[in-house]
One Martini backbone bead per residue (centre of mass of N, CA, C, O) as a GRO file, in nm:
protein
  475
    1MET     BB    1   2.206   9.433  -3.187
    2HIS     BB    2   1.946   9.506  -3.403
    3SER     BB    3   1.698   9.287  -3.364
    4GLU     BB    4   1.516   9.395  -3.118
    5LYS     BB    5   1.323   9.598  -3.303
    6SER     BB    6   1.152   9.441  -3.519
    7PRO     BB    7   0.867   9.361  -3.377
    8PHE     BB    8   0.796   9.686  -3.268
    9PHE     BB    9   0.892   9.931  -3.438
   10THR     BB   10   0.704   9.903  -3.680
   11ILE     BB   11   0.437   9.923  -3.524
   12LYS     BB   12   0.494  10.197  -3.387
   13ALA     BB   13   0.526  10.358  -3.653
   14THR     BB   14   0.240  10.299  -3.775
   15GLN     BB   15   0.087  10.437  -3.535
   16ARG     BB   16   0.223  10.726  -3.641
   17GLY     BB   17   0.184  10.719  -3.972
   18ILE     BB   18   0.401  10.535  -4.098
   19SER     BB   19   0.516  10.399  -4.364
   20ARG     BB   20   0.663  10.123  -4.501
   21THR     BB   21   0.859  10.270  -4.684
   22VAL     BB   22   0.999  10.442  -4.465
   23ILE     BB   23   1.083  10.205  -4.292
   24GLY     BB   24   1.254  10.069  -4.509
   25ILE     BB   25   1.454  10.307  -4.538
   26LEU     BB   26   1.554  10.304  -4.247
   27PHE     BB   27   1.674  10.020  -4.260
   28ALA     BB   28   1.845  10.060  -4.524
   29MET     BB   29   2.032  10.297  -4.445
   30PHE     BB   30   2.206  10.144  -4.248
   31GLU     BB   31   2.332   9.951  -4.468
   32PHE     BB   32   2.438  10.166  -4.665
   33VAL     BB   33   2.653  10.284  -4.481
   34ILE     BB   34   2.813  10.021  -4.451
   35PHE     BB   35   2.870   9.983  -4.753
   36ILE     BB   36   3.045  10.245  -4.780
   37LEU     BB   37   3.251  10.210  -4.523
   38SER     BB   38   3.385   9.926  -4.519
   39PRO     BB   39   3.613   9.955  -4.736
   40LEU     BB   40   3.754  10.194  -4.596
   41ILE     BB   41   3.812  10.054  -4.328
   42GLY     BB   42   3.964   9.811  -4.446
   43LYS     BB   43   4.203   9.969  -4.575
   44TYR     BB   44   4.273  10.128  -4.273
   45LEU     BB   45   4.286   9.928  -4.032
   46SER     BB   46   4.594   9.889  -3.963
   47THR     BB   47   4.653  10.193  -3.933
   48LEU     BB   48   4.438  10.253  -3.703
   49GLY     BB   49   4.352   9.992  -3.562
   50TYR     BB   50   4.174   9.735  -3.450
   51ARG     BB   51   4.100   9.811  -3.156
   52LYS     BB   52   4.006  10.103  -3.200
   53VAL     BB   53   3.785  10.053  -3.408
   54PHE     BB   54   3.618   9.862  -3.238
   55PHE     BB   55   3.569  10.042  -2.991
   56VAL     BB   56   3.437  10.285  -3.131
   57GLY     BB   57   3.206  10.125  -3.264
   58VAL     BB   58   3.069  10.012  -3.009
   59ILE     BB   59   3.018  10.277  -2.858
   60LEU     BB   60   2.851  10.417  -3.078
   61SER     BB   61   2.630  10.203  -3.090
   62GLY     BB   62   2.540  10.215  -2.793
   63VAL     BB   63   2.461  10.514  -2.777
   64SER     BB   64   2.258  10.514  -3.014
   65THR     BB   65   2.066  10.303  -2.899
   66MET     BB   66   1.984  10.468  -2.646
   67ILE     BB   67   1.864  10.714  -2.799
   68ILE     BB   68   1.620  10.572  -2.933
   69GLY     BB   69   1.453  10.546  -2.660
   70VAL     BB   70   1.378  10.878  -2.666
   71LEU     BB   71   1.218  10.933  -2.940
   72ASN     BB   72   0.918  10.874  -2.843
   73TYR     BB   73   0.892  11.176  -2.708
   74ILE     BB   74   0.835  11.277  -2.985
   75PRO     BB   75   0.549  11.419  -3.119
   76ASP     BB   76   0.650  11.473  -3.393
   77LYS     BB   77   0.666  11.297  -3.679
   78ASN     BB   78   0.893  11.434  -3.848
   79VAL     BB   79   1.102  11.456  -3.620
   80PHE     BB   80   1.112  11.154  -3.564
   81ILE     BB   81   1.218  11.065  -3.839
   82VAL     BB   82   1.479  11.234  -3.850
   83SER     BB   83   1.600  11.124  -3.586
   84CYS     BB   84   1.619  10.830  -3.676
   85PHE     BB   85   1.817  10.878  -3.910
   86VAL     BB   86   2.051  11.001  -3.750
   87VAL     BB   87   2.095  10.769  -3.544
   88ARG     BB   88   2.127  10.541  -3.754
   89PHE     BB   89   2.380  10.655  -3.879
   90LEU     BB   90   2.561  10.633  -3.628
   91GLU     BB   91   2.514  10.331  -3.588
   92ALA     BB   92   2.637  10.248  -3.864
   93VAL     BB   93   2.922  10.348  -3.820
   94GLY     BB   94   2.981  10.163  -3.578
   95SER     BB   95   2.917   9.893  -3.722
   96ALA     BB   96   3.129   9.907  -3.945
   97ALA     BB   97   3.372   9.906  -3.756
   98CYS     BB   98   3.308   9.649  -3.597
   99LEU     BB   99   3.266   9.429  -3.821
  100THR     BB  100   3.527   9.462  -3.984
  101SER     BB  101   3.726   9.410  -3.745
  102VAL     BB  102   3.633   9.131  -3.661
  103TYR     BB  103   3.696   8.972  -3.921
  104ALA     BB  104   3.998   9.052  -3.932
  105ILE     BB  105   4.090   8.944  -3.658
  106VAL     BB  106   4.014   8.648  -3.703
  107ALA     BB  107   4.177   8.598  -3.966
  108ARG     BB  108   4.455   8.674  -3.834
  109ALA     BB  109   4.448   8.460  -3.594
  110PHE     BB  110   4.313   8.223  -3.815
  111PRO     BB  111   4.438   8.144  -4.116
  112LYS     BB  112   4.388   7.805  -4.111
  113LYS     BB  113   4.064   7.845  -3.974
  114ILE     BB  114   3.844   8.019  -4.113
  115PRO     BB  115   3.586   7.846  -4.164
  116SER     BB  116   3.543   7.753  -3.869
  117VAL     BB  117   3.552   8.031  -3.729
  118MET     BB  118   3.323   8.158  -3.898
  119GLY     BB  119   3.112   7.961  -3.796
  120VAL     BB  120   3.121   8.063  -3.504
  121ILE     BB  121   3.056   8.358  -3.563
  122GLU     BB  122   2.779   8.295  -3.699
  123MET     BB  123   2.660   8.167  -3.449
  124CYS     BB  124   2.667   8.424  -3.278
  125ASN     BB  125   2.495   8.586  -3.473
  126GLY     BB  126   2.247   8.400  -3.454
  127LEU     BB  127   2.204   8.431  -3.150
  128GLY     BB  128   2.152   8.733  -3.161
  129LEU     BB  129   1.906   8.717  -3.357
  130MET     BB  130   1.744   8.532  -3.163
  131ILE     BB  131   1.745   8.703  -2.895
  132GLY     BB  132   1.662   8.990  -2.975
  133PRO     BB  133   1.351   8.974  -3.032
  134ALA     BB  134   1.273   8.842  -2.762
  135LEU     BB  135   1.403   9.054  -2.579
  136GLY     BB  136   1.263   9.303  -2.697
  137SER     BB  137   0.970   9.211  -2.646
  138GLY     BB  138   0.992   9.168  -2.341
  139LEU     BB  139   1.092   9.458  -2.264
  140TYR     BB  140   0.852   9.605  -2.391
  141GLN     BB  141   0.634   9.481  -2.199
  142ILE     BB  142   0.770   9.584  -1.934
  143GLY     BB  143   0.903   9.903  -2.027
  144GLY     BB  144   0.871   9.964  -2.315
  145PHE     BB  145   1.035  10.129  -2.567
  146GLY     BB  146   1.317  10.196  -2.414
  147LEU     BB  147   1.439   9.940  -2.268
  148PRO     BB  148   1.577   9.781  -2.503
  149PHE     BB  149   1.785  10.014  -2.567
  150TYR     BB  150   1.920  10.048  -2.294
  151THR     BB  151   2.020   9.759  -2.260
  152THR     BB  152   2.183   9.711  -2.528
  153GLY     BB  153   2.363   9.960  -2.505
  154ALA     BB  154   2.503   9.879  -2.239
  155MET     BB  155   2.614   9.607  -2.341
  156LEU     BB  156   2.795   9.725  -2.561
  157ILE     BB  157   2.980   9.899  -2.386
  158LEU     BB  158   3.086   9.671  -2.204
  159THR     BB  159   3.197   9.496  -2.434
  160GLY     BB  160   3.400   9.701  -2.548
  161ILE     BB  161   3.576   9.728  -2.295
  162PHE     BB  162   3.656   9.431  -2.269
  163CYS     BB  163   3.776   9.386  -2.560
  164PHE     BB  164   4.002   9.597  -2.555
  165PHE     BB  165   4.167   9.424  -2.332
  166ALA     BB  166   4.151   9.131  -2.471
  167ILE     BB  167   4.278   9.230  -2.719
  168PRO     BB  168   4.559   9.203  -2.870
  169LYS     BB  169   4.832   9.349  -2.959
  170PRO     BB  170   5.002   9.427  -3.222
  171THR     BB  171   5.331   9.334  -3.343
  172ASP     BB  172   5.252   9.465  -3.619
  173LYS     BB  173   5.274   9.685  -3.913
  174GLU     BB  174   5.068   9.756  -4.176
  175ASP     BB  175   5.036   9.832  -4.531
  176ASN     BB  176   4.745   9.953  -4.729
  177SER     BB  177   4.808  10.154  -4.969
  178SER     BB  178   4.816   9.919  -5.214
  179MET     BB  179   4.532   9.854  -5.145
  180SER     BB  180   4.218   9.728  -5.300
  181VAL     BB  181   3.890   9.650  -5.375
  182PHE     BB  182   3.936   9.645  -5.692
  183ILE     BB  183   4.087   9.378  -5.698
  184LEU     BB  184   3.832   9.207  -5.637
  185LEU     BB  185   3.644   9.315  -5.874
  186LYS     BB  186   3.819   9.159  -6.105
  187ASN     BB  187   3.694   8.898  -5.982
  188PRO     BB  188   3.441   8.692  -6.069
  189SER     BB  189   3.418   8.504  -5.821
  190ILE     BB  190   3.396   8.731  -5.610
  191MET     BB  191   3.148   8.870  -5.731
  192ILE     BB  192   2.956   8.628  -5.701
  193THR     BB  193   2.988   8.600  -5.400
  194GLY     BB  194   2.881   8.882  -5.338
  195LEU     BB  195   2.600   8.828  -5.466
  196MET     BB  196   2.520   8.605  -5.268
  197ILE     BB  197   2.536   8.776  -5.015
  198LEU     BB  198   2.337   8.990  -5.106
  199ILE     BB  199   2.079   8.810  -5.147
  200ALA     BB  200   2.074   8.693  -4.862
  201ALA     BB  201   2.050   8.965  -4.710
  202SER     BB  202   1.800   9.064  -4.865
  203GLY     BB  203   1.605   8.845  -4.763
  204ILE     BB  204   1.623   8.927  -4.467
  205GLY     BB  205   1.551   9.232  -4.508
  206PHE     BB  206   1.265   9.190  -4.628
  207LEU     BB  207   1.139   9.101  -4.337
  208GLU     BB  208   1.166   9.340  -4.142
  209PRO     BB  209   0.914   9.542  -4.250
  210THR     BB  210   0.690   9.287  -4.304
  211LEU     BB  211   0.649   9.047  -4.100
  212ALA     BB  212   0.524   9.186  -3.853
  213ILE     BB  213   0.260   9.273  -4.001
  214GLN     BB  214   0.179   8.993  -4.101
  215LEU     BB  215   0.154   8.878  -3.807
  216LYS     BB  216  -0.058   9.080  -3.703
  217GLU     BB  217  -0.293   8.951  -3.880
  218LEU     BB  218  -0.284   8.691  -3.672
  219ASP     BB  219  -0.315   8.793  -3.376
  220LEU     BB  220  -0.041   8.853  -3.240
  221SER     BB  221   0.175   8.895  -3.016
  222THR     BB  222   0.476   9.029  -2.959
  223ALA     BB  223   0.607   8.767  -2.850
  224GLU     BB  224   0.509   8.578  -3.079
  225ALA     BB  225   0.645   8.732  -3.309
  226GLY     BB  226   0.934   8.696  -3.197
  227GLY     BB  227   0.943   8.385  -3.244
  228PHE     BB  228   0.971   8.402  -3.558
  229PHE     BB  229   1.253   8.554  -3.544
  230VAL     BB  230   1.404   8.302  -3.412
  231LEU     BB  231   1.413   8.063  -3.615
  232LEU     BB  232   1.628   8.141  -3.823
  233PRO     BB  233   1.876   8.192  -3.626
  234PHE     BB  234   1.871   7.913  -3.499
  235VAL     BB  235   1.952   7.753  -3.750
  236TYR     BB  236   2.199   7.922  -3.814
  237ALA     BB  237   2.356   7.864  -3.548
  238LEU     BB  238   2.348   7.549  -3.560
  239SER     BB  239   2.493   7.521  -3.865
  240SER     BB  240   2.754   7.693  -3.907
  241PRO     BB  241   2.984   7.509  -3.795
  242LEU     BB  242   2.931   7.277  -3.991
  243TRP     BB  243   2.984   7.430  -4.259
  244GLY     BB  244   3.271   7.521  -4.187
  245TYR     BB  245   3.392   7.235  -4.158
  246ILE     BB  246   3.322   7.126  -4.439
  247ASN     BB  247   3.474   7.345  -4.600
  248GLU     BB  248   3.757   7.286  -4.481
  249LYS     BB  249   3.767   6.977  -4.575
  250LYS     BB  250   3.627   7.005  -4.888
  251ASP     BB  251   3.613   7.267  -5.051
  252CYS     BB  252   3.264   7.360  -5.099
  253GLY     BB  253   3.143   7.655  -5.099
  254ARG     BB  254   3.000   7.700  -5.375
  255CYS     BB  255   2.809   7.460  -5.359
  256MET     BB  256   2.669   7.544  -5.094
  257MET     BB  257   2.554   7.814  -5.197
  258ASN     BB  258   2.374   7.701  -5.422
  259ILE     BB  259   2.199   7.520  -5.244
  260ALA     BB  260   2.097   7.746  -5.055
  261LEU     BB  261   1.949   7.909  -5.279
  262ILE     BB  262   1.744   7.691  -5.346
  263PHE     BB  263   1.614   7.683  -5.066
  264ALA     BB  264   1.532   7.981  -5.066
  265PHE     BB  265   1.344   7.966  -5.305
  266LEU     BB  266   1.143   7.763  -5.176
  267SER     BB  267   1.079   7.925  -4.919
  268PHE     BB  268   0.958   8.185  -5.057
  269LEU     BB  269   0.727   8.039  -5.193
  270MET     BB  270   0.594   7.950  -4.913
  271PHE     BB  271   0.568   8.219  -4.750
  272GLY     BB  272   0.324   8.378  -4.861
  273PRO     BB  273   0.204   8.234  -5.060
  274THR     BB  274   0.229   8.161  -5.375
  275PRO     BB  275   0.024   8.229  -5.659
  276LEU     BB  276   0.153   8.002  -5.857
  277ILE     BB  277   0.043   7.796  -5.623
  278PRO     BB  278  -0.281   7.715  -5.559
  279PHE     BB  279  -0.252   7.463  -5.348
  280ILE     BB  280  -0.111   7.685  -5.175
  281LYS     BB  281  -0.262   7.778  -4.887
  282SER     BB  282  -0.385   7.960  -4.662
  283GLU     BB  283  -0.470   7.940  -4.305
  284GLY     BB  284  -0.659   8.182  -4.232
  285HIS     BB  285  -0.508   8.314  -4.008
  286SER     BB  286  -0.348   8.098  -3.835
  287LYS     BB  287  -0.155   7.995  -3.557
  288ASP     BB  288  -0.079   7.690  -3.659
  289GLY     BB  289   0.115   7.730  -3.923
  290MET     BB  290   4.514   9.256  -4.347
  291ALA     BB  291   4.531   9.388  -4.565
  292VAL     BB  292   4.355   9.158  -4.677
  293TYR     BB  293   4.160   9.124  -4.440
  294GLY     BB  294   4.043   9.409  -4.451
  295ILE     BB  295   3.939   9.405  -4.742
  296VAL     BB  296   3.765   9.148  -4.724
  297ALA     BB  297   3.593   9.240  -4.486
  298GLY     BB  298   3.479   9.488  -4.631
  299PHE     BB  299   3.350   9.336  -4.871
  300GLU     BB  300   3.164   9.150  -4.709
  301SER     BB  301   3.016   9.375  -4.554
  302ALA     BB  302   2.919   9.528  -4.806
  303SER     BB  303   2.753   9.301  -4.936
  304PHE     BB  304   2.563   9.255  -4.701
  305SER     BB  305   2.463   9.554  -4.673
  306LEU     BB  306   2.346   9.586  -4.953
  307GLY     BB  307   2.135   9.367  -4.915
  308ALA     BB  308   2.015   9.495  -4.651
  309PHE     BB  309   1.928   9.751  -4.808
  310ILE     BB  310   1.747   9.633  -5.035
  311GLY     BB  311   1.542   9.463  -4.880
  312PRO     BB  312   1.372   9.676  -4.716
  313LEU     BB  313   1.311   9.863  -4.949
  314LEU     BB  314   1.167   9.658  -5.136
  315GLY     BB  315   0.978   9.538  -4.928
  316GLY     BB  316   0.808   9.790  -4.868
  317ILE     BB  317   0.723   9.854  -5.163
  318MET     BB  318   0.607   9.576  -5.252
  319VAL     BB  319   0.393   9.538  -5.027
  320ASP     BB  320   0.237   9.800  -5.087
  321ASN     BB  321   0.180   9.701  -5.408
  322LEU     BB  322   0.177   9.350  -5.405
  323LYS     BB  323   0.210   9.204  -5.165
  324PHE     BB  324   0.348   8.944  -4.998
  325PRO     BB  325   0.328   8.692  -5.189
  326THR     BB  326   0.449   8.831  -5.445
  327ALA     BB  327   0.713   8.935  -5.321
  328SER     BB  328   0.826   8.654  -5.232
  329THR     BB  329   0.835   8.537  -5.520
  330ILE     BB  330   1.043   8.730  -5.638
  331TYR     BB  331   1.267   8.653  -5.438
  332ALA     BB  332   1.287   8.358  -5.513
  333PHE     BB  333   1.392   8.411  -5.810
  334MET     BB  334   1.648   8.557  -5.725
  335PHE     BB  335   1.782   8.313  -5.601
  336LEU     BB  336   1.781   8.136  -5.856
  337ILE     BB  337   1.953   8.315  -6.041
  338VAL     BB  338   2.209   8.320  -5.865
  339ALA     BB  339   2.248   8.014  -5.860
  340LEU     BB  340   2.293   7.987  -6.167
  341ILE     BB  341   2.538   8.169  -6.188
  342GLY     BB  342   2.718   8.010  -5.991
  343GLY     BB  343   2.703   7.735  -6.140
  344ILE     BB  344   2.821   7.826  -6.412
  345LYS     BB  345   3.093   7.931  -6.305
  346ALA     BB  346   3.189   7.663  -6.180
  347LEU     BB  347   3.181   7.500  -6.445
  348VAL     BB  348   3.378   7.674  -6.610
  349ASP     BB  349   3.622   7.646  -6.416
  350LYS     BB  350   3.645   7.337  -6.437
  351ILE     BB  351   3.699   7.321  -6.742
  352LYS     BB  352   3.952   7.501  -6.747
  353SER     BB  353   4.123   7.332  -6.550
  354LYS     BB  354   4.127   7.073  -6.723
  355LYS     BB  355   4.260   7.196  -6.978
  356GLN     BB  356   4.522   7.294  -6.841
  357SER     BB  357   4.620   7.016  -6.747
  358GLN     BB  358   4.637   6.889  -7.031
  359CYS     BB  359   4.839   7.096  -7.149
  360ILE     BB  360   5.076   7.038  -6.960
  361LEU     BB  361   5.109   6.733  -7.030
  362THR     BB  362   5.162   6.779  -7.341
  363ASN     BB  363   5.415   7.016  -7.297
  364LEU     BB  364   5.630   6.852  -7.183
  365THR     BB  365   5.977   6.850  -7.098
  366HIS     BB  366   6.254   6.675  -7.126
  367ILE     BB  367   6.496   6.608  -6.873
  368ASP     BB  368   6.797   6.631  -6.680
  369ILE     BB  369   6.859   6.477  -6.338
  370SER     BB  370   7.160   6.376  -6.287
  371ASP     BB  371   7.225   6.632  -6.173
  372ARG     BB  372   7.268   6.760  -5.858
  373THR     BB  373   7.135   7.050  -5.927
  374ASP     BB  374   6.889   6.930  -5.948
  375ILE     BB  375   6.539   6.916  -5.858
  376ILE     BB  376   6.418   6.746  -5.572
  377THR     BB  377   6.085   6.707  -5.444
  378SER     BB  378   5.932   6.551  -5.194
  379VAL     BB  379   6.126   6.305  -5.133
  380VAL     BB  380   6.118   5.960  -5.023
  381ASP     BB  381   6.197   5.697  -4.859
  382ASN     BB  382   6.121   5.398  -4.701
  383ASN     BB  383   6.174   5.576  -4.420
  384ASN     BB  384   6.053   5.867  -4.458
  385LYS     BB  385   6.297   6.024  -4.589
  386VAL     BB  386   6.478   6.265  -4.706
  387VAL     BB  387   6.633   6.300  -5.014
  388THR     BB  388   6.981   6.432  -5.065
  389ASP     BB  389   7.099   6.179  -5.245
  390ILE     BB  390   7.092   6.082  -5.606
  391SER     BB  391   7.352   5.918  -5.697
  392ASP     BB  392   7.226   5.673  -5.584
  393ARG     BB  393   7.053   5.417  -5.759
  394THR     BB  394   6.929   5.270  -5.489
  395ASP     BB  395   6.732   5.469  -5.444
  396ILE     BB  396   6.403   5.493  -5.316
  397ILE     BB  397   6.127   5.646  -5.454
  398GLN     BB  398   5.802   5.710  -5.329
  399SER     BB  399   5.653   6.009  -5.413
  400ALA     BB  400   5.702   5.953  -5.709
  401VAL     BB  401   5.521   6.018  -6.014
  402ASP     BB  402   5.362   5.944  -6.291
  403ASN     BB  403   5.110   5.967  -6.527
  404ASP     BB  404   5.002   5.678  -6.396
  405ILE     BB  405   5.037   5.684  -6.087
  406THR     BB  406   5.331   5.565  -6.052
  407VAL     BB  407   5.584   5.448  -5.890
  408VAL     BB  408   5.910   5.571  -5.875
  409SER     BB  409   6.218   5.365  -5.842
  410ASP     BB  410   6.383   5.509  -6.090
  411ILE     BB  411   6.597   5.808  -6.141
  412SER     BB  412   6.814   5.747  -6.381
  413ASP     BB  413   6.631   5.830  -6.589
  414ARG     BB  414   6.643   6.085  -6.832
  415THR     BB  415   6.310   6.112  -6.863
  416ASN     BB  416   6.279   6.252  -6.623
  417ILE     BB  417   6.040   6.492  -6.485
  418ILE     BB  418   5.944   6.811  -6.404
  419LYS     BB  419   5.625   6.953  -6.386
  420SER     BB  420   5.599   7.209  -6.145
  421ALA     BB  421   5.764   7.503  -6.196
  422VAL     BB  422   5.826   7.843  -6.095
  423ASP     BB  423   5.899   8.155  -6.166
  424ASN     BB  424   5.900   8.499  -6.115
  425ASN     BB  425   5.676   8.507  -6.366
  426ASN     BB  426   5.485   8.258  -6.344
  427THR     BB  427   5.644   8.044  -6.517
  428MET     BB  428   5.697   7.759  -6.664
  429VAL     BB  429   5.938   7.516  -6.577
  430THR     BB  430   6.107   7.273  -6.807
  431ASP     BB  431   6.424   7.365  -6.752
  432LEU     BB  432   6.664   7.288  -6.492
  433CYS     BB  433   6.956   7.308  -6.628
  434ASP     BB  434   6.935   7.599  -6.620
  435ARG     BB  435   7.108   7.820  -6.410
  436THR     BB  436   6.896   8.077  -6.447
  437ASN     BB  437   6.689   7.960  -6.290
  438LYS     BB  438   6.413   8.081  -6.086
  439LEU     BB  439   6.284   7.993  -5.776
  440THR     BB  440   6.017   8.092  -5.558
  441SER     BB  441   5.892   7.813  -5.399
  442ALA     BB  442   6.169   7.735  -5.302
  443VAL     BB  443   6.331   7.542  -5.040
  444ASP     BB  444   6.550   7.481  -4.810
  445ASN     BB  445   6.660   7.332  -4.517
  446ASP     BB  446   6.628   7.642  -4.387
  447ASN     BB  447   6.365   7.773  -4.507
  448LYS     BB  448   6.479   7.913  -4.768
  449SER     BB  449   6.491   8.085  -5.037
  450VAL     BB  450   6.557   7.991  -5.375
  451THR     BB  451   6.744   8.185  -5.636
  452ASP     BB  452   6.995   7.972  -5.682
  453ILE     BB  453   7.068   7.657  -5.865
  454SER     BB  454   7.386   7.635  -5.917
  455ASP     BB  455   7.421   7.520  -5.648
  456SER     BB  456   7.493   7.187  -5.567
  457THR     BB  457   7.418   7.205  -5.245
  458ASP     BB  458   7.135   7.245  -5.296
  459ILE     BB  459   6.844   7.144  -5.111
  460ILE     BB  460   6.528   7.063  -5.211
  461THR     BB  461   6.206   7.031  -5.022
  462GLY     BB  462   5.974   7.258  -5.155
  463VAL     BB  463   5.782   7.226  -5.432
  464VAL     BB  464   5.514   7.396  -5.594
  465ASP     BB  465   5.240   7.430  -5.759
  466ASN     BB  466   4.960   7.610  -5.865
  467ASP     BB  467   4.782   7.404  -5.666
  468ASN     BB  468   4.951   7.344  -5.403
  469THR     BB  469   5.121   7.094  -5.490
  470SER     BB  470   5.318   6.854  -5.533
  471VAL     BB  471   5.581   6.772  -5.706
  472LYS     BB  472   5.600   6.579  -5.993
  473ILE     BB  473   5.736   6.273  -6.126
  474GLN     BB  474   5.822   6.158  -6.456
  475ARG     BB  475   5.867   5.961  -6.755
   0.00000   0.00000   0.00000
């Protein structure tokens, strides 16, 4: 909803004697406000109400967008600049409320399909980024500076009214008072993910105040320049659902992000083109060449907006002082550095996980499960039915495996052990004979948590280990 101004607003501002640096600050300030407000909105999102926050945000964004259309009638350059900053601030407040609530609503509605659904959301985002510049350029040529802003502002207001009645009211009310974004900041993996989002958004923002003027030097019309702004979001929209589906099925999000950053590194080297590779020459300017959901949504929005804030700001300053090829080369290496950081962190986590698994296998204690009160979880007989009585030694247990990943067909052996149950302190339980052990993740046949395993009639059907996998039994 904000991309429609990119191809022509920058050119219009430079015609009024405004430097690229000031234009970059104007674009960056919008994202900086979102960066500051998103965590706060995310923290109190469920308290304020998802629907209300979304509605107020969309309406404020729509009204602010329409106001930008009349700013061109201000004759004084300084008053024009100040007015742009004020209106963009209000627009940013509305956008922070809208974007944060959208991500939280989607995550809350589809908790088990978040990667796929987010892929669809990002596809819609890409379509908006793709249509925006072309639509803005076309409306600009038809009706001048104001028409693109009047049109998109009205569309935002109508969309907000429709969505307010379409989004269902929440059935419960959550309390976010104990949640904080600082909980996320303590996790190195989340911080690196935020850094990846930041640098990706920064790369996109880098092009906002610089690419339009760079294309202007190619003697392109406003509509043709808008076509270049369409290409990136077109590929973005086309591929987002695919990446979301792959991540949901393979759980390889970190690997995908690292690969994407490598591609971004190579792309920005070619974009300038970089002066480091002399045989890549320019074409001579030729045309042919809930509680948690709200907090996480706020953190993601803040990371993206911080990157989008840094991108235009640095982009305007760097291109003013270093020219476009050198500036794009610097950004290329920023992508590479973040990719290396993410790759190293993923490798370290994998090594730690492997060592912890080996340590657990080494320190397992043999226990006696002949007593009916001991817990056998997720075991089925040959008819694929849950075994609830293990006193009969003729029962054949199908899904229990030993350390050699061999099916255990006789559980009468006293050396059989349960590998991974945790107590209320999240500590590994290696002796289930002690009646005082309390299992937190075990449920009985009524799907209720079992807190006392001394009752011999309790039949446990689902204990999981720390990796959220079925508890395995070994000899």
